[in-house]
Amino acid sequence: MSDLLLSELRHDERNYYNKATAILDEKKRKTSQYVGEGITFLALILLGAVFVYRATRRQLTLSHQQQNFMMAVTHELKTPIAVARLNLETLQKRRFEEQQQQKLIGITLQEVNRLNSLCNNILLASQLDAGEYKISKNEVNISELAKRVYTDFSVRNSARNISATFDENLFVAGEELLLEMMMSNLIENALKYSPKNAAVAISLHKDKRGIHFRVKDEGPGIAEEERSKIFDKFYRVGNEATRTAKGTGLGLYLCKQIAKDHNAEITVENNDSNGSVFTVTFNV
């Protein structure tokens, strides 16, 4: 258009130079405007593409994690049900001596407790996500609570090497049920991922930084790049097809949420020898 307007100007016309200059200036202004608009639209398109890519990637990751979760839950539900059913059918069909009978009953109770723990984790996770769980905080003797959880695991896992040291009469503001679930999940993970003959150490102590509940294991440990992800919902290291340890990917997610709701922070680091150390620090 500028070239057409310039070609229509007569060289002997008055103010030819001024008119030509005005046309060229308008051409530069329009060119700058079009370039600016083009760059803006290109930036918006690229920004939209990045947003769509990230949203799609998050959705695919969540879908994959949910698929792994469903596979894990199916396995976790079927195993204790099958064991409990087999033991009860055995007790119904055959007569055993008192010691053998109590052993079968004990195994059945362990599986039922495991099933109950799994259901509680799933229910609590759904309630926390929906914002429906209302925490009623009271003064909790966390020393006595930790001792009770430790005793329960020691009885149910008498063949495992579990040690504990606790400071006496330490109190935090919180809900006892949730704190017990958090401790249980951390100890259960330590036992689950450690060799059968490996030691698991539990401790509770207070210093100037707060009250620390700590669980040390001698398992395979957690890679540095995985530590920021293990507290995500459904996340588990590896995949369900190759993973041997049982789990749903909810335990550590719940631990983090419970710690957050109790003014505490949960961290993980390497054990001195081998394995991992999970620490929950209550700010008091």
PDB file of C-alpha atoms in Angstrom:
ATOM      1  CA  MET A   1       0.000   0.000   0.000  1.00  0.00           C
ATOM      2  CA  SER A   2       2.850   2.389   0.813  1.00  0.00           C
ATOM      3  CA  ASP A   3       4.518   1.670  -2.528  1.00  0.00           C
ATOM      4  CA  LEU A   4       1.206   2.344  -4.329  1.00  0.00           C
ATOM      5  CA  LEU A   5       0.754   5.656  -2.554  1.00  0.00           C
ATOM      6  CA  LEU A   6       4.343   6.660  -3.358  1.00  0.00           C
ATOM      7  CA  SER A   7       3.913   5.771  -7.032  1.00  0.00           C
ATOM      8  CA  GLU A   8       0.813   7.985  -7.247  1.00  0.00           C
ATOM      9  CA  LEU A   9       2.733  11.050  -6.044  1.00  0.00           C
ATOM     10  CA  ARG A  10       3.948  13.458  -8.694  1.00  0.00           C
ATOM     11  CA  HIS A  11       7.516  14.644  -8.342  1.00  0.00           C
ATOM     12  CA  ASP A  12       6.590  18.187  -9.312  1.00  0.00           C
ATOM     13  CA  GLU A  13       3.745  18.215  -6.771  1.00  0.00           C
ATOM     14  CA  ARG A  14       3.877  20.713  -3.949  1.00  0.00           C
ATOM     15  CA  ASN A  15       4.967  19.237  -0.591  1.00  0.00           C
ATOM     16  CA  TYR A  16       6.099  16.062  -2.384  1.00  0.00           C
ATOM     17  CA  TYR A  17       8.872  15.496   0.143  1.00  0.00           C
ATOM     18  CA  ASN A  18       6.589  15.949   3.169  1.00  0.00           C
ATOM     19  CA  LYS A  19       3.932  13.618   1.752  1.00  0.00           C
ATOM     20  CA  ALA A  20       6.509  10.955   0.859  1.00  0.00           C
ATOM     21  CA  THR A  21       8.041  11.203   4.331  1.00  0.00           C
ATOM     22  CA  ALA A  22       4.588  10.833   5.932  1.00  0.00           C
ATOM     23  CA  ILE A  23       3.850   7.725   3.842  1.00  0.00           C
ATOM     24  CA  LEU A  24       7.196   6.149   4.774  1.00  0.00           C
ATOM     25  CA  ASP A  25       6.700   6.982   8.459  1.00  0.00           C
ATOM     26  CA  GLU A  26       3.238   5.394   8.345  1.00  0.00           C
ATOM     27  CA  LYS A  27       4.791   2.326   6.683  1.00  0.00           C
ATOM     28  CA  LYS A  28       7.342   1.983   9.498  1.00  0.00           C
ATOM     29  CA  ARG A  29       4.646   2.442  12.155  1.00  0.00           C
ATOM     30  CA  LYS A  30       2.401  -0.197  10.582  1.00  0.00           C
ATOM     31  CA  THR A  31       5.353  -2.563  10.162  1.00  0.00           C
ATOM     32  CA  SER A  32       6.285  -2.182  13.832  1.00  0.00           C
ATOM     33  CA  GLN A  33       2.646  -2.671  14.818  1.00  0.00           C
ATOM     34  CA  TYR A  34       2.273  -5.862  12.768  1.00  0.00           C
ATOM     35  CA  VAL A  35       5.589  -7.249  14.040  1.00  0.00           C
ATOM     36  CA  GLY A  36       4.601  -6.481  17.631  1.00  0.00           C
ATOM     37  CA  GLU A  37       1.194  -8.085  17.215  1.00  0.00           C
ATOM     38  CA  GLY A  38       2.775 -11.107  15.539  1.00  0.00           C
ATOM     39  CA  ILE A  39       5.281 -11.571  18.352  1.00  0.00           C
ATOM     40  CA  THR A  40       2.499 -11.174  20.939  1.00  0.00           C
ATOM     41  CA  PHE A  41       0.273 -13.756  19.241  1.00  0.00           C
ATOM     42  CA  LEU A  42       3.228 -16.129  18.829  1.00  0.00           C
ATOM     43  CA  ALA A  43       4.073 -15.752  22.535  1.00  0.00           C
ATOM     44  CA  LEU A  44       0.436 -16.456  23.471  1.00  0.00           C
ATOM     45  CA  ILE A  45       0.366 -19.530  21.230  1.00  0.00           C
ATOM     46  CA  LEU A  46       3.623 -20.836  22.727  1.00  0.00           C
ATOM     47  CA  LEU A  47       2.384 -20.122  26.261  1.00  0.00           C
ATOM     48  CA  GLY A  48      -0.852 -21.952  25.526  1.00  0.00           C
ATOM     49  CA  ALA A  49       1.072 -24.884  24.053  1.00  0.00           C
ATOM     50  CA  VAL A  50       3.269 -25.091  27.176  1.00  0.00           C
ATOM     51  CA  PHE A  51       0.192 -24.951  29.416  1.00  0.00           C
ATOM     52  CA  VAL A  52      -1.569 -27.693  27.423  1.00  0.00           C
ATOM     53  CA  TYR A  53       1.589 -29.820  27.456  1.00  0.00           C
ATOM     54  CA  ARG A  54       2.016 -29.501  31.216  1.00  0.00           C
ATOM     55  CA  ALA A  55      -1.666 -30.164  31.885  1.00  0.00           C
ATOM     56  CA  THR A  56      -1.602 -33.217  29.613  1.00  0.00           C
ATOM     57  CA  ARG A  57       1.589 -34.457  31.231  1.00  0.00           C
ATOM     58  CA  ARG A  58       0.113 -34.029  34.726  1.00  0.00           C
ATOM     59  CA  GLN A  59      -3.031 -35.855  33.649  1.00  0.00           C
ATOM     60  CA  LEU A  60      -1.053 -38.731  32.147  1.00  0.00           C
ATOM     61  CA  THR A  61       1.119 -38.956  35.280  1.00  0.00           C
ATOM     62  CA  LEU A  62      -1.955 -38.944  37.532  1.00  0.00           C
ATOM     63  CA  SER A  63      -3.656 -41.540  35.341  1.00  0.00           C
ATOM     64  CA  HIS A  64      -0.564 -43.760  35.529  1.00  0.00           C
ATOM     65  CA  GLN A  65      -0.358 -43.354  39.299  1.00  0.00           C
ATOM     66  CA  GLN A  66      -4.059 -44.131  39.707  1.00  0.00           C
ATOM     67  CA  GLN A  67      -3.640 -47.237  37.566  1.00  0.00           C
ATOM     68  CA  ASN A  68      -0.743 -48.352  39.761  1.00  0.00           C
ATOM     69  CA  PHE A  69      -2.847 -47.550  42.817  1.00  0.00           C
ATOM     70  CA  MET A  70      -5.750 -49.702  41.610  1.00  0.00           C
ATOM     71  CA  MET A  71      -3.385 -52.593  40.876  1.00  0.00           C
ATOM     72  CA  ALA A  72      -1.794 -52.253  44.312  1.00  0.00           C
ATOM     73  CA  VAL A  73      -5.127 -51.937  46.131  1.00  0.00           C
ATOM     74  CA  THR A  74      -6.507 -54.983  44.344  1.00  0.00           C
ATOM     75  CA  HIS A  75      -3.497 -57.006  45.447  1.00  0.00           C
ATOM     76  CA  GLU A  76      -3.515 -55.543  48.967  1.00  0.00           C
ATOM     77  CA  LEU A  77      -7.207 -56.376  49.418  1.00  0.00           C
ATOM     78  CA  LYS A  78      -7.124 -59.855  47.945  1.00  0.00           C
ATOM     79  CA  THR A  79      -4.109 -61.102  49.907  1.00  0.00           C
ATOM     80  CA  PRO A  80      -5.390 -60.600  53.493  1.00  0.00           C
ATOM     81  CA  ILE A  81      -8.881 -61.755  52.513  1.00  0.00           C
ATOM     82  CA  ALA A  82      -7.490 -64.934  50.951  1.00  0.00           C
ATOM     83  CA  VAL A  83      -5.222 -65.654  53.947  1.00  0.00           C
ATOM     84  CA  ALA A  84      -7.990 -65.021  56.483  1.00  0.00           C
ATOM     85  CA  ARG A  85     -10.449 -67.161  54.546  1.00  0.00           C
ATOM     86  CA  LEU A  86      -7.973 -70.026  54.210  1.00  0.00           C
ATOM     87  CA  ASN A  87      -7.129 -69.957  57.927  1.00  0.00           C
ATOM     88  CA  LEU A  88     -10.775 -69.869  58.982  1.00  0.00           C
ATOM     89  CA  GLU A  89     -11.683 -72.714  56.629  1.00  0.00           C
ATOM     90  CA  THR A  90      -8.740 -74.714  57.996  1.00  0.00           C
ATOM     91  CA  LEU A  91      -9.886 -74.129  61.574  1.00  0.00           C
ATOM     92  CA  GLN A  92     -13.415 -75.096  60.622  1.00  0.00           C
ATOM     93  CA  LYS A  93     -12.475 -78.365  58.931  1.00  0.00           C
ATOM     94  CA  ARG A  94      -9.683 -79.614  61.179  1.00  0.00           C
ATOM     95  CA  ARG A  95      -8.962 -79.858  64.888  1.00  0.00           C
ATOM     96  CA  PHE A  96      -5.613 -78.493  66.066  1.00  0.00           C
ATOM     97  CA  GLU A  97      -3.773 -78.356  69.303  1.00  0.00           C
ATOM     98  CA  GLU A  98      -4.200 -75.136  71.254  1.00  0.00           C
ATOM     99  CA  GLN A  99      -0.801 -73.730  70.208  1.00  0.00           C
ATOM    100  CA  GLN A 100      -1.387 -74.335  66.481  1.00  0.00           C
ATOM    101  CA  GLN A 101      -4.893 -72.953  66.734  1.00  0.00           C
ATOM    102  CA  GLN A 102      -3.698 -69.751  68.406  1.00  0.00           C
ATOM    103  CA  LYS A 103      -1.005 -69.364  65.757  1.00  0.00           C
ATOM    104  CA  LEU A 104      -3.563 -69.523  62.939  1.00  0.00           C
ATOM    105  CA  ILE A 105      -5.831 -67.094  64.769  1.00  0.00           C
ATOM    106  CA  GLY A 106      -2.907 -64.733  65.310  1.00  0.00           C
ATOM    107  CA  ILE A 107      -2.013 -64.795  61.599  1.00  0.00           C
ATOM    108  CA  THR A 108      -5.642 -64.146  60.700  1.00  0.00           C
ATOM    109  CA  LEU A 109      -5.811 -61.183  63.066  1.00  0.00           C
ATOM    110  CA  GLN A 110      -2.628 -59.754  61.526  1.00  0.00           C
ATOM    111  CA  GLU A 111      -4.189 -59.901  58.064  1.00  0.00           C
ATOM    112  CA  VAL A 112      -7.433 -58.367  59.320  1.00  0.00           C
ATOM    113  CA  ASN A 113      -5.468 -55.551  60.979  1.00  0.00           C
ATOM    114  CA  ARG A 114      -3.586 -55.003  57.730  1.00  0.00           C
ATOM    115  CA  LEU A 115      -6.872 -54.846  55.841  1.00  0.00           C
ATOM    116  CA  ASN A 116      -8.292 -52.412  58.391  1.00  0.00           C
ATOM    117  CA  SER A 117      -5.196 -50.201  58.127  1.00  0.00           C
ATOM    118  CA  LEU A 118      -5.495 -50.109  54.338  1.00  0.00           C
ATOM    119  CA  CYS A 119      -9.181 -49.138  54.508  1.00  0.00           C
ATOM    120  CA  ASN A 120      -8.419 -46.422  57.055  1.00  0.00           C
ATOM    121  CA  ASN A 121      -5.672 -44.986  54.819  1.00  0.00           C
ATOM    122  CA  ILE A 122      -7.954 -44.876  51.765  1.00  0.00           C
ATOM    123  CA  LEU A 123     -10.836 -43.354  53.741  1.00  0.00           C
ATOM    124  CA  LEU A 124      -8.657 -40.725  55.406  1.00  0.00           C
ATOM    125  CA  ALA A 125      -6.996 -39.770  52.107  1.00  0.00           C
ATOM    126  CA  SER A 126     -10.381 -39.202  50.467  1.00  0.00           C
ATOM    127  CA  GLN A 127     -11.624 -37.167  53.443  1.00  0.00           C
ATOM    128  CA  LEU A 128      -8.506 -34.989  53.521  1.00  0.00           C
ATOM    129  CA  ASP A 129      -8.748 -34.325  49.775  1.00  0.00           C
ATOM    130  CA  ALA A 130     -12.411 -33.374  50.098  1.00  0.00           C
ATOM    131  CA  GLY A 131     -11.730 -31.195  53.153  1.00  0.00           C
ATOM    132  CA  GLU A 132     -14.266 -33.187  55.138  1.00  0.00           C
ATOM    133  CA  TYR A 133     -12.009 -34.353  57.957  1.00  0.00           C
ATOM    134  CA  LYS A 134     -12.153 -32.044  60.942  1.00  0.00           C
ATOM    135  CA  ILE A 135      -9.245 -32.439  63.341  1.00  0.00           C
ATOM    136  CA  SER A 136     -10.090 -32.146  67.022  1.00  0.00           C
ATOM    137  CA  LYS A 137      -6.831 -31.263  68.761  1.00  0.00           C
ATOM    138  CA  ASN A 138      -6.183 -32.235  72.364  1.00  0.00           C
ATOM    139  CA  GLU A 139      -3.073 -32.539  74.492  1.00  0.00           C
ATOM    140  CA  VAL A 140      -1.592 -35.931  73.596  1.00  0.00           C
ATOM    141  CA  ASN A 141       1.121 -37.725  75.545  1.00  0.00           C
ATOM    142  CA  ILE A 142       3.126 -38.642  72.461  1.00  0.00           C
ATOM    143  CA  SER A 143       5.622 -40.616  74.567  1.00  0.00           C
ATOM    144  CA  GLU A 144       2.922 -43.039  75.717  1.00  0.00           C
ATOM    145  CA  LEU A 145       1.465 -43.162  72.215  1.00  0.00           C
ATOM    146  CA  ALA A 146       4.846 -44.014  70.664  1.00  0.00           C
ATOM    147  CA  LYS A 147       5.393 -46.748  73.271  1.00  0.00           C
ATOM    148  CA  ARG A 148       2.001 -48.267  72.486  1.00  0.00           C
ATOM    149  CA  VAL A 149       2.631 -48.261  68.733  1.00  0.00           C
ATOM    150  CA  TYR A 150       6.100 -49.757  69.260  1.00  0.00           C
ATOM    151  CA  THR A 151       4.725 -52.499  71.543  1.00  0.00           C
ATOM    152  CA  ASP A 152       2.030 -53.377  69.011  1.00  0.00           C
ATOM    153  CA  PHE A 153       4.552 -53.742  66.181  1.00  0.00           C
ATOM    154  CA  SER A 154       6.954 -55.704  68.402  1.00  0.00           C
ATOM    155  CA  VAL A 155       4.232 -58.215  69.293  1.00  0.00           C
ATOM    156  CA  ARG A 156       3.009 -58.589  65.726  1.00  0.00           C
ATOM    157  CA  ASN A 157       6.571 -58.815  64.347  1.00  0.00           C
ATOM    158  CA  SER A 158       8.310 -60.744  67.120  1.00  0.00           C
ATOM    159  CA  ALA A 159      10.885 -62.181  64.700  1.00  0.00           C
ATOM    160  CA  ARG A 160      12.067 -58.718  63.590  1.00  0.00           C
ATOM    161  CA  ASN A 161      14.828 -56.652  65.183  1.00  0.00           C
ATOM    162  CA  ILE A 162      12.979 -53.531  66.387  1.00  0.00           C
ATOM    163  CA  SER A 163      14.531 -51.240  68.995  1.00  0.00           C
ATOM    164  CA  ALA A 164      13.202 -48.062  70.587  1.00  0.00           C
ATOM    165  CA  THR A 165      14.264 -45.190  72.845  1.00  0.00           C
ATOM    166  CA  PHE A 166      11.737 -42.647  74.119  1.00  0.00           C
ATOM    167  CA  ASP A 167      11.939 -39.504  76.239  1.00  0.00           C
ATOM    168  CA  GLU A 168       9.261 -39.536  78.922  1.00  0.00           C
ATOM    169  CA  ASN A 169       6.193 -37.309  79.160  1.00  0.00           C
ATOM    170  CA  LEU A 170       6.385 -35.383  75.913  1.00  0.00           C
ATOM    171  CA  PHE A 171       3.143 -33.698  74.869  1.00  0.00           C
ATOM    172  CA  VAL A 172       1.857 -32.255  71.574  1.00  0.00           C
ATOM    173  CA  ALA A 173      -1.447 -30.737  70.532  1.00  0.00           C
ATOM    174  CA  GLY A 174      -3.181 -33.038  68.083  1.00  0.00           C
ATOM    175  CA  GLU A 175      -5.510 -35.921  67.374  1.00  0.00           C
ATOM    176  CA  GLU A 176      -4.306 -39.219  68.788  1.00  0.00           C
ATOM    177  CA  LEU A 177      -5.805 -41.363  66.020  1.00  0.00           C
ATOM    178  CA  LEU A 178      -3.999 -39.441  63.280  1.00  0.00           C
ATOM    179  CA  LEU A 179      -0.692 -39.368  65.146  1.00  0.00           C
ATOM    180  CA  GLU A 180      -0.917 -43.117  65.697  1.00  0.00           C
ATOM    181  CA  MET A 181      -1.636 -43.657  62.006  1.00  0.00           C
ATOM    182  CA  MET A 182       1.387 -41.541  61.027  1.00  0.00           C
ATOM    183  CA  MET A 183       3.731 -43.440  63.360  1.00  0.00           C
ATOM    184  CA  SER A 184       2.340 -46.783  62.228  1.00  0.00           C
ATOM    185  CA  ASN A 185       2.775 -45.954  58.544  1.00  0.00           C
ATOM    186  CA  LEU A 186       6.413 -44.939  59.042  1.00  0.00           C
ATOM    187  CA  ILE A 187       7.255 -48.052  61.071  1.00  0.00           C
ATOM    188  CA  GLU A 188       5.387 -50.315  58.670  1.00  0.00           C
ATOM    189  CA  ASN A 189       7.320 -48.849  55.726  1.00  0.00           C
ATOM    190  CA  ALA A 190      10.620 -49.408  57.544  1.00  0.00           C
ATOM    191  CA  LEU A 191       9.757 -53.058  58.162  1.00  0.00           C
ATOM    192  CA  LYS A 192       8.381 -53.520  54.665  1.00  0.00           C
ATOM    193  CA  TYR A 193      11.438 -52.254  52.810  1.00  0.00           C
ATOM    194  CA  SER A 194      14.124 -53.667  55.113  1.00  0.00           C
ATOM    195  CA  PRO A 195      15.591 -57.181  54.960  1.00  0.00           C
ATOM    196  CA  LYS A 196      14.099 -59.626  57.472  1.00  0.00           C
ATOM    197  CA  ASN A 197      17.233 -59.627  59.635  1.00  0.00           C
ATOM    198  CA  ALA A 198      17.845 -55.846  59.430  1.00  0.00           C
ATOM    199  CA  ALA A 199      17.400 -53.549  62.406  1.00  0.00           C
ATOM    200  CA  VAL A 200      14.691 -50.904  62.642  1.00  0.00           C
ATOM    201  CA  ALA A 201      15.293 -48.190  65.256  1.00  0.00           C
ATOM    202  CA  ILE A 202      12.529 -45.943  66.611  1.00  0.00           C
ATOM    203  CA  SER A 203      13.226 -42.893  68.764  1.00  0.00           C
ATOM    204  CA  LEU A 204      11.422 -39.966  70.308  1.00  0.00           C
ATOM    205  CA  HIS A 205      13.300 -37.101  71.916  1.00  0.00           C
ATOM    206  CA  LYS A 206      13.086 -33.388  72.537  1.00  0.00           C
ATOM    207  CA  ASP A 207      15.657 -30.636  72.010  1.00  0.00           C
ATOM    208  CA  LYS A 208      15.593 -26.880  71.494  1.00  0.00           C
ATOM    209  CA  ARG A 209      14.282 -27.325  67.926  1.00  0.00           C
ATOM    210  CA  GLY A 210      11.257 -29.383  68.950  1.00  0.00           C
ATOM    211  CA  ILE A 211      10.081 -32.955  69.488  1.00  0.00           C
ATOM    212  CA  HIS A 212      11.517 -35.471  67.014  1.00  0.00           C
ATOM    213  CA  PHE A 213       9.940 -38.819  66.146  1.00  0.00           C
ATOM    214  CA  ARG A 214      12.468 -40.778  64.088  1.00  0.00           C
ATOM    215  CA  VAL A 215      12.402 -44.145  62.296  1.00  0.00           C
ATOM    216  CA  LYS A 216      15.651 -45.614  60.914  1.00  0.00           C
ATOM    217  CA  ASP A 217      15.757 -48.610  58.606  1.00  0.00           C
ATOM    218  CA  GLU A 218      18.433 -50.569  56.768  1.00  0.00           C
ATOM    219  CA  GLY A 219      16.586 -50.970  53.485  1.00  0.00           C
ATOM    220  CA  PRO A 220      17.712 -50.009  49.975  1.00  0.00           C
ATOM    221  CA  GLY A 221      17.407 -46.289  50.675  1.00  0.00           C
ATOM    222  CA  ILE A 222      15.805 -43.616  48.507  1.00  0.00           C
ATOM    223  CA  ALA A 223      17.572 -41.932  45.602  1.00  0.00           C
ATOM    224  CA  GLU A 224      18.087 -38.177  45.875  1.00  0.00           C
ATOM    225  CA  GLU A 225      15.856 -37.433  42.883  1.00  0.00           C
ATOM    226  CA  GLU A 226      13.004 -39.508  44.371  1.00  0.00           C
ATOM    227  CA  ARG A 227      12.867 -37.839  47.789  1.00  0.00           C
ATOM    228  CA  SER A 228      10.810 -34.877  46.648  1.00  0.00           C
ATOM    229  CA  LYS A 229       8.237 -37.214  45.081  1.00  0.00           C
ATOM    230  CA  ILE A 230       7.697 -39.955  47.677  1.00  0.00           C
ATOM    231  CA  PHE A 231       5.225 -37.811  49.657  1.00  0.00           C
ATOM    232  CA  ASP A 232       3.003 -37.296  46.589  1.00  0.00           C
ATOM    233  CA  LYS A 233      -0.302 -39.098  46.496  1.00  0.00           C
ATOM    234  CA  PHE A 234      -0.141 -42.545  44.813  1.00  0.00           C
ATOM    235  CA  TYR A 235       3.580 -42.157  44.100  1.00  0.00           C
ATOM    236  CA  ARG A 236       5.754 -45.228  44.485  1.00  0.00           C
ATOM    237  CA  VAL A 237       9.313 -45.855  43.346  1.00  0.00           C
ATOM    238  CA  GLY A 238       9.390 -48.193  40.336  1.00  0.00           C
ATOM    239  CA  ASN A 239       6.213 -49.749  38.956  1.00  0.00           C
ATOM    240  CA  GLU A 240       3.686 -52.320  40.115  1.00  0.00           C
ATOM    241  CA  ALA A 241       4.854 -54.959  37.636  1.00  0.00           C
ATOM    242  CA  THR A 242       8.398 -55.078  39.007  1.00  0.00           C
ATOM    243  CA  ARG A 243       7.864 -53.928  42.608  1.00  0.00           C
ATOM    244  CA  THR A 244       7.960 -56.670  45.238  1.00  0.00           C
ATOM    245  CA  ALA A 245       7.100 -54.646  48.350  1.00  0.00           C
ATOM    246  CA  LYS A 246       3.386 -54.207  48.933  1.00  0.00           C
ATOM    247  CA  GLY A 247       1.812 -50.785  49.195  1.00  0.00           C
ATOM    248  CA  THR A 248      -0.622 -48.292  47.717  1.00  0.00           C
ATOM    249  CA  GLY A 249       1.368 -45.046  47.630  1.00  0.00           C
ATOM    250  CA  LEU A 250      -0.871 -43.464  50.273  1.00  0.00           C
ATOM    251  CA  GLY A 251       1.154 -44.046  53.454  1.00  0.00           C
ATOM    252  CA  LEU A 252       3.764 -41.302  53.098  1.00  0.00           C
ATOM    253  CA  TYR A 253       1.238 -38.935  51.535  1.00  0.00           C
ATOM    254  CA  LEU A 254      -0.911 -39.279  54.665  1.00  0.00           C
ATOM    255  CA  CYS A 255       2.142 -38.895  56.911  1.00  0.00           C
ATOM    256  CA  LYS A 256       2.958 -35.559  55.274  1.00  0.00           C
ATOM    257  CA  GLN A 257      -0.644 -34.329  55.527  1.00  0.00           C
ATOM    258  CA  ILE A 258      -0.946 -35.400  59.164  1.00  0.00           C
ATOM    259  CA  ALA A 259       2.389 -33.774  60.033  1.00  0.00           C
ATOM    260  CA  LYS A 260       1.317 -30.548  58.315  1.00  0.00           C
ATOM    261  CA  ASP A 261      -1.979 -30.492  60.237  1.00  0.00           C
ATOM    262  CA  HIS A 262      -0.048 -30.903  63.515  1.00  0.00           C
ATOM    263  CA  ASN A 263       2.411 -28.039  62.945  1.00  0.00           C
ATOM    264  CA  ALA A 264       5.163 -30.538  62.158  1.00  0.00           C
ATOM    265  CA  GLU A 265       7.553 -31.244  59.299  1.00  0.00           C
ATOM    266  CA  ILE A 266       8.520 -34.640  57.908  1.00  0.00           C
ATOM    267  CA  THR A 267      11.913 -35.177  56.256  1.00  0.00           C
ATOM    268  CA  VAL A 268      13.922 -38.099  54.900  1.00  0.00           C
ATOM    269  CA  GLU A 269      17.666 -38.607  54.692  1.00  0.00           C
ATOM    270  CA  ASN A 270      20.190 -41.411  54.289  1.00  0.00           C
ATOM    271  CA  ASN A 271      21.000 -43.669  57.203  1.00  0.00           C
ATOM    272  CA  ASP A 272      24.670 -43.698  58.233  1.00  0.00           C
ATOM    273  CA  SER A 273      25.178 -47.286  57.118  1.00  0.00           C
ATOM    274  CA  ASN A 274      22.402 -48.148  54.701  1.00  0.00           C
ATOM    275  CA  GLY A 275      18.750 -47.319  54.335  1.00  0.00           C
ATOM    276  CA  SER A 276      16.676 -44.262  55.225  1.00  0.00           C
ATOM    277  CA  VAL A 277      15.823 -42.091  58.215  1.00  0.00           C
ATOM    278  CA  PHE A 278      12.368 -40.506  58.419  1.00  0.00           C
ATOM    279  CA  THR A 279      11.993 -37.713  60.971  1.00  0.00           C
ATOM    280  CA  VAL A 280       8.867 -35.896  62.076  1.00  0.00           C
ATOM    281  CA  THR A 281       9.671 -32.673  63.943  1.00  0.00           C
ATOM    282  CA  PHE A 282       6.919 -31.075  66.025  1.00  0.00           C
ATOM    283  CA  ASN A 283       7.316 -27.355  66.682  1.00  0.00           C
ATOM    284  CA  VAL A 284       6.507 -26.860  70.352  1.00  0.00           C
TER     285      VAL A 284
END
